Amino acid sequence: LETRAQAVAIQAAIGMRISDSISLGIGMLALGELDGGVDAKPKTDGTLGATVKSELVATYAYSLGVLLEPVSWFRASLLLRSLSYARFVYPMNVSLGEDFPLPIPPLNIEGLAQYEPASMSVECSFRVHPDWLIAGSLTWKAWSEFPNVVEYTASRPDTPVQPSPNFQDTLVARFGVEGALEATGVLFKPRFGLVYEPTPAPLAKGFHAYLDNDRWISSVGLGLSWSFLDIALSTQWHHLQERSVQRKPSEDAATEALSHGGNIFFWLAEVGVRL
């Protein structure tokens, strides 16, 4: 089930081993988007009534993975994910009736609630020693297809078309190391990871102001296995590289100067029991 409170989603996947060296996996994500609207008009008794329609419609995304294990010390995988998105469309139409001929323009409440770009990941892992594993991956994300998040609520016939966000495709790099050391009957697994994820958003200069940052993620963890008990501890540091923006929303507006960045820290403790 989707872990974000703002999204309604169900994920399912199945994997199969074709041979000793080839495994395949396929998955599906069903994401809920909101479709509906409000129609307000006079009732027969002269009062104003409203009809509200809300419908949750499913959109689907798919994934395909291939894992190759030609030798015991090397693995390679390829993962393809299709575009996953959910929109909300909720127009509001109001009519005051013949006694009030003043027209009220419809309000178009429409936009993008959830978006995950199509992506392709390639990963390789090497067991350089029986007790040490090194892994790295590259992930291409098709952010250039990202649409406008919110459509115009109301517009006139001569209103200019809202420009595209002009996001760019990104390439995410990941690197990780895991060891295995045994002492006094306890298996220790030290872990280290590093991720660089560039932002797809351009610098805010005109109509749009998407504030996003290039991100470095470093992580350190330790796994402990003793008898039937497994314990995992880890911490992550997300460093958002600072960006400076000189933005002029329109020709007659003043230039806006701002900068954004920061750090995010994350801690995890996990306990498992083998039955």
Short mmCIF file of C-alpha atoms in Angstrom, two decimals:
data_model
loop_
_atom_site.label_atom_id
_atom_site.label_comp_id
_atom_site.label_asym_id
_atom_site.label_seq_id
_atom_site.Cartn_x
_atom_site.Cartn_y
_atom_site.Cartn_z
CA LEU A 1 0.00 0.00 0.00
CA GLU A 2 1.16 3.52 -0.76
CA THR A 3 2.95 5.12 2.21
CA ARG A 4 1.94 8.70 1.42
CA ALA A 5 -1.17 9.92 3.22
CA GLN A 6 -2.14 12.09 0.23
CA ALA A 7 -2.25 9.15 -2.20
CA VAL A 8 -4.45 6.08 -2.54
CA ALA A 9 -2.54 3.25 -4.22
CA ILE A 10 -2.08 -0.51 -4.31
CA GLN A 11 1.09 -2.19 -5.57
CA ALA A 12 1.54 -5.83 -6.54
CA ALA A 13 4.48 -7.73 -8.02
CA ILE A 14 5.59 -11.26 -8.81
CA GLY A 15 9.06 -12.69 -9.43
CA MET A 16 10.26 -15.93 -10.95
CA ARG A 17 13.62 -17.64 -11.42
CA ILE A 18 13.97 -18.69 -15.04
CA SER A 19 17.31 -20.44 -14.52
CA ASP A 20 20.19 -20.48 -12.06
CA SER A 21 21.45 -17.18 -13.51
CA ILE A 22 18.31 -15.34 -14.72
CA SER A 23 15.35 -14.00 -12.72
CA LEU A 24 12.39 -11.91 -13.93
CA GLY A 25 9.90 -9.71 -12.11
CA ILE A 26 6.81 -7.76 -13.14
CA GLY A 27 4.75 -5.36 -11.10
CA MET A 28 1.71 -3.10 -11.26
CA LEU A 29 0.77 0.07 -9.41
CA ALA A 30 -2.87 1.18 -9.23
CA LEU A 31 -3.13 4.85 -8.23
CA GLY A 32 -6.39 6.64 -7.45
CA GLU A 33 -7.22 10.01 -9.00
CA LEU A 34 -10.22 12.23 -8.20
CA ASP A 35 -12.87 13.02 -10.81
CA GLY A 36 -16.04 14.92 -10.06
CA GLY A 37 -17.47 18.39 -9.78
CA VAL A 38 -20.10 20.69 -8.25
CA ASP A 39 -23.21 22.01 -10.02
CA ALA A 40 -25.15 24.69 -8.16
CA LYS A 41 -28.52 26.00 -9.39
CA PRO A 42 -31.91 27.11 -8.01
CA LYS A 43 -34.33 24.47 -6.78
CA THR A 44 -38.09 24.51 -7.32
CA ASP A 45 -38.65 26.21 -3.94
CA GLY A 46 -36.40 29.11 -4.93
CA THR A 47 -33.45 28.18 -2.76
CA LEU A 48 -30.00 27.42 -4.18
CA GLY A 49 -29.01 23.76 -4.20
CA ALA A 50 -25.85 21.96 -5.21
CA THR A 51 -25.12 18.56 -6.68
CA VAL A 52 -21.72 17.17 -5.73
CA LYS A 53 -20.06 14.33 -7.62
CA SER A 54 -16.88 12.59 -6.47
CA GLU A 55 -15.42 9.52 -8.14
CA LEU A 56 -12.13 7.75 -7.52
CA VAL A 57 -10.70 6.54 -10.83
CA ALA A 58 -7.73 4.17 -11.08
CA THR A 59 -4.68 4.81 -13.23
CA TYR A 60 -2.12 2.07 -13.79
CA ALA A 61 1.66 1.92 -14.06
CA TYR A 62 3.86 -1.09 -14.72
CA SER A 63 7.39 -2.25 -13.95
CA LEU A 64 9.65 -4.94 -15.37
CA GLY A 65 12.88 -6.19 -13.82
CA VAL A 66 15.61 -8.58 -14.94
CA LEU A 67 18.35 -9.94 -12.65
CA LEU A 68 21.45 -11.68 -14.03
CA GLU A 69 23.80 -13.77 -11.88
CA PRO A 70 26.36 -15.25 -14.31
CA VAL A 71 28.91 -15.95 -11.56
CA SER A 72 28.76 -16.11 -7.77
CA TRP A 73 30.62 -12.80 -7.24
CA PHE A 74 28.73 -10.60 -9.77
CA ARG A 75 25.12 -9.54 -10.29
CA ALA A 76 23.53 -7.10 -12.75
CA SER A 77 19.95 -5.89 -12.98
CA LEU A 78 17.75 -3.78 -15.25
CA LEU A 79 14.51 -2.16 -14.04
CA LEU A 80 11.97 -0.35 -16.23
CA ARG A 81 9.12 1.66 -14.73
CA SER A 82 6.33 3.32 -16.69
CA LEU A 83 4.90 6.76 -15.93
CA SER A 84 2.70 6.89 -12.83
CA TYR A 85 0.45 9.88 -12.20
CA ALA A 86 -2.88 10.92 -10.68
CA ARG A 87 -4.80 14.08 -11.53
CA PHE A 88 -7.75 15.79 -9.88
CA VAL A 89 -10.55 17.32 -11.97
CA TYR A 90 -13.23 19.14 -10.01
CA PRO A 91 -15.06 21.87 -12.01
CA MET A 92 -17.60 24.10 -10.27
CA ASN A 93 -20.57 25.48 -12.22
CA VAL A 94 -22.96 27.97 -10.62
CA SER A 95 -26.20 29.31 -12.10
CA LEU A 96 -28.36 31.75 -10.14
CA GLY A 97 -31.40 31.26 -12.37
CA GLU A 98 -33.51 33.59 -14.50
CA ASP A 99 -34.11 36.03 -11.64
CA PHE A 100 -30.38 36.68 -11.42
CA PRO A 101 -29.09 36.88 -14.99
CA LEU A 102 -25.59 37.78 -13.83
CA PRO A 103 -23.37 35.04 -15.30
CA ILE A 104 -20.84 33.37 -13.03
CA PRO A 105 -17.85 31.89 -14.86
CA PRO A 106 -17.11 28.22 -14.14
CA LEU A 107 -14.21 27.49 -11.83
CA ASN A 108 -11.90 24.80 -13.12
CA ILE A 109 -10.19 23.12 -10.15
CA GLU A 110 -7.79 20.85 -11.97
CA GLY A 111 -4.21 19.77 -11.45
CA LEU A 112 -1.70 17.07 -10.66
CA ALA A 113 -1.86 15.27 -7.30
CA GLN A 114 0.86 12.63 -7.75
CA TYR A 115 3.56 12.15 -10.38
CA GLU A 116 6.37 9.63 -10.73
CA PRO A 117 8.27 9.80 -14.04
CA ALA A 118 9.09 6.85 -16.25
CA SER A 119 12.53 5.56 -15.36
CA MET A 120 15.21 3.01 -16.22
CA SER A 121 17.74 1.70 -13.70
CA VAL A 122 20.90 -0.33 -14.25
CA GLU A 123 22.68 -1.77 -11.21
CA CYS A 124 25.75 -3.94 -10.69
CA SER A 125 27.13 -5.53 -7.54
CA PHE A 126 30.53 -7.15 -6.94
CA ARG A 127 31.53 -9.42 -4.08
CA VAL A 128 35.17 -8.34 -3.92
CA HIS A 129 35.72 -10.58 -0.88
CA PRO A 130 33.51 -13.27 0.70
CA ASP A 131 32.68 -10.72 3.40
CA TRP A 132 32.41 -7.50 1.36
CA LEU A 133 29.88 -6.42 -1.27
CA ILE A 134 30.07 -3.28 -3.44
CA ALA A 135 27.09 -2.06 -5.50
CA GLY A 136 26.39 0.87 -7.79
CA SER A 137 23.51 2.00 -10.01
CA LEU A 138 22.43 4.68 -12.48
CA THR A 139 18.78 5.67 -12.86
CA TRP A 140 17.44 7.78 -15.73
CA LYS A 141 14.19 9.63 -14.94
CA ALA A 142 12.04 11.17 -17.69
CA TRP A 143 11.18 14.41 -15.89
CA SER A 144 10.97 16.33 -19.20
CA GLU A 145 7.36 15.05 -19.57
CA PHE A 146 6.31 16.71 -16.28
CA PRO A 147 3.11 18.77 -16.89
CA ASN A 148 1.80 21.84 -15.08
CA VAL A 149 0.84 21.05 -11.49
CA VAL A 150 -2.20 23.34 -11.38
CA GLU A 151 -4.27 24.54 -14.33
CA TYR A 152 -5.80 28.02 -14.58
CA THR A 153 -8.78 28.24 -12.23
CA ALA A 154 -10.52 30.70 -14.55
CA SER A 155 -9.34 32.39 -17.73
CA ARG A 156 -10.56 34.69 -20.50
CA PRO A 157 -10.36 33.85 -24.20
CA ASP A 158 -7.31 36.13 -24.59
CA THR A 159 -5.45 34.66 -21.60
CA PRO A 160 -1.99 33.42 -22.71
CA VAL A 161 -1.40 29.70 -22.54
CA GLN A 162 0.32 28.66 -19.32
CA PRO A 163 3.95 27.86 -20.19
CA SER A 164 5.44 24.42 -19.64
CA PRO A 165 7.47 23.83 -16.44
CA ASN A 166 10.46 22.89 -18.68
CA PHE A 167 11.74 20.16 -16.38
CA GLN A 168 14.79 18.20 -17.55
CA ASP A 169 15.54 14.48 -17.51
CA THR A 170 17.86 13.49 -14.66
CA LEU A 171 20.45 10.80 -14.00
CA VAL A 172 20.64 9.55 -10.39
CA ALA A 173 23.81 7.79 -9.17
CA ARG A 174 23.93 5.42 -6.18
CA PHE A 175 26.82 3.63 -4.50
CA GLY A 176 26.83 1.26 -1.53
CA VAL A 177 29.11 -1.03 0.47
CA GLU A 178 28.17 -3.82 2.89
CA GLY A 179 30.47 -5.96 5.00
CA ALA A 180 30.01 -9.07 7.13
CA LEU A 181 32.06 -9.64 10.30
CA GLU A 182 31.38 -12.33 12.89
CA ALA A 183 32.46 -12.15 16.52
CA THR A 184 31.30 -13.98 19.67
CA GLY A 185 28.40 -15.57 17.76
CA VAL A 186 27.06 -12.24 16.45
CA LEU A 187 27.14 -11.31 12.75
CA PHE A 188 27.89 -7.61 12.21
CA LYS A 189 27.03 -6.01 8.86
CA PRO A 190 28.41 -2.45 8.53
CA ARG A 191 26.87 -0.50 5.63
CA PHE A 192 27.59 2.74 3.81
CA GLY A 193 25.71 4.44 0.98
CA LEU A 194 25.97 7.57 -1.16
CA VAL A 195 23.40 9.02 -3.60
CA TYR A 196 23.49 12.04 -5.88
CA GLU A 197 20.14 13.15 -7.32
CA PRO A 198 20.07 16.34 -9.41
CA THR A 199 16.93 18.44 -9.51
CA PRO A 200 14.85 18.37 -12.70
CA ALA A 201 13.50 21.89 -12.05
CA PRO A 202 15.09 24.88 -13.79
CA LEU A 203 15.93 28.04 -11.90
CA ALA A 204 12.81 30.12 -11.24
CA LYS A 205 13.05 33.13 -13.55
CA GLY A 206 9.59 33.84 -14.96
CA PHE A 207 6.05 32.54 -14.62
CA HIS A 208 6.86 29.35 -12.67
CA ALA A 209 8.69 29.12 -9.36
CA TYR A 210 9.43 25.46 -8.65
CA LEU A 211 11.94 25.52 -5.80
CA ASP A 212 13.97 22.31 -5.75
CA ASN A 213 17.59 21.39 -5.04
CA ASP A 214 20.32 19.04 -6.12
CA ARG A 215 20.53 16.45 -3.34
CA TRP A 216 23.41 14.49 -1.81
CA ILE A 217 22.38 11.60 0.45
CA SER A 218 24.92 9.80 2.62
CA SER A 219 23.96 6.93 4.89
CA VAL A 220 25.64 4.75 7.52
CA GLY A 221 24.11 1.60 8.96
CA LEU A 222 24.82 -1.48 11.03
CA GLY A 223 23.04 -4.82 10.93
CA LEU A 224 23.23 -7.32 13.80
CA SER A 225 22.19 -10.97 13.56
CA TRP A 226 22.22 -13.23 16.60
CA SER A 227 20.42 -16.56 16.82
CA PHE A 228 16.86 -15.82 15.62
CA LEU A 229 17.09 -12.04 16.12
CA ASP A 230 17.94 -9.38 13.49
CA ILE A 231 18.51 -5.70 14.32
CA ALA A 232 19.21 -2.92 11.81
CA LEU A 233 20.28 0.64 12.68
CA SER A 234 20.91 3.39 10.15
CA THR A 235 21.03 7.13 9.65
CA GLN A 236 20.81 9.33 6.56
CA TRP A 237 21.94 12.87 5.89
CA HIS A 238 20.24 14.66 2.98
CA HIS A 239 22.14 17.78 1.95
CA LEU A 240 20.17 20.11 -0.33
CA GLN A 241 22.64 22.23 -2.28
CA GLU A 242 21.76 25.89 -1.99
CA ARG A 243 20.33 27.62 -5.07
CA SER A 244 19.99 31.36 -5.61
CA VAL A 245 17.12 32.74 -7.66
CA GLN A 246 16.69 36.13 -9.35
CA ARG A 247 13.08 36.00 -10.54
CA LYS A 248 10.96 38.54 -12.43
CA PRO A 249 7.39 37.17 -12.63
CA SER A 250 6.29 39.78 -15.23
CA GLU A 251 7.68 42.75 -17.11
CA ASP A 252 6.19 45.33 -14.72
CA ALA A 253 7.00 43.38 -11.52
CA ALA A 254 10.00 43.90 -9.29
CA THR A 255 12.80 41.34 -9.28
CA GLU A 256 12.52 38.77 -6.51
CA ALA A 257 15.74 37.47 -4.92
CA LEU A 258 15.74 34.37 -2.74
CA SER A 259 17.84 31.32 -1.91
CA HIS A 260 16.83 27.86 -0.73
CA GLY A 261 18.64 24.80 0.61
CA GLY A 262 19.13 22.94 3.85
CA ASN A 263 19.67 19.56 5.49
CA ILE A 264 17.41 16.64 6.40
CA PHE A 265 18.35 13.92 8.90
CA PHE A 266 16.72 10.52 9.11
CA TRP A 267 17.13 7.70 11.64
CA LEU A 268 15.91 4.11 11.46
CA ALA A 269 15.77 1.22 13.92
CA GLU A 270 14.35 -2.13 12.82
CA VAL A 271 13.93 -5.40 14.71
CA GLY A 272 13.09 -8.74 13.07
CA VAL A 273 12.61 -12.30 14.26
CA ARG A 274 13.34 -15.40 12.15
CA LEU A 275 10.79 -18.17 12.79
#
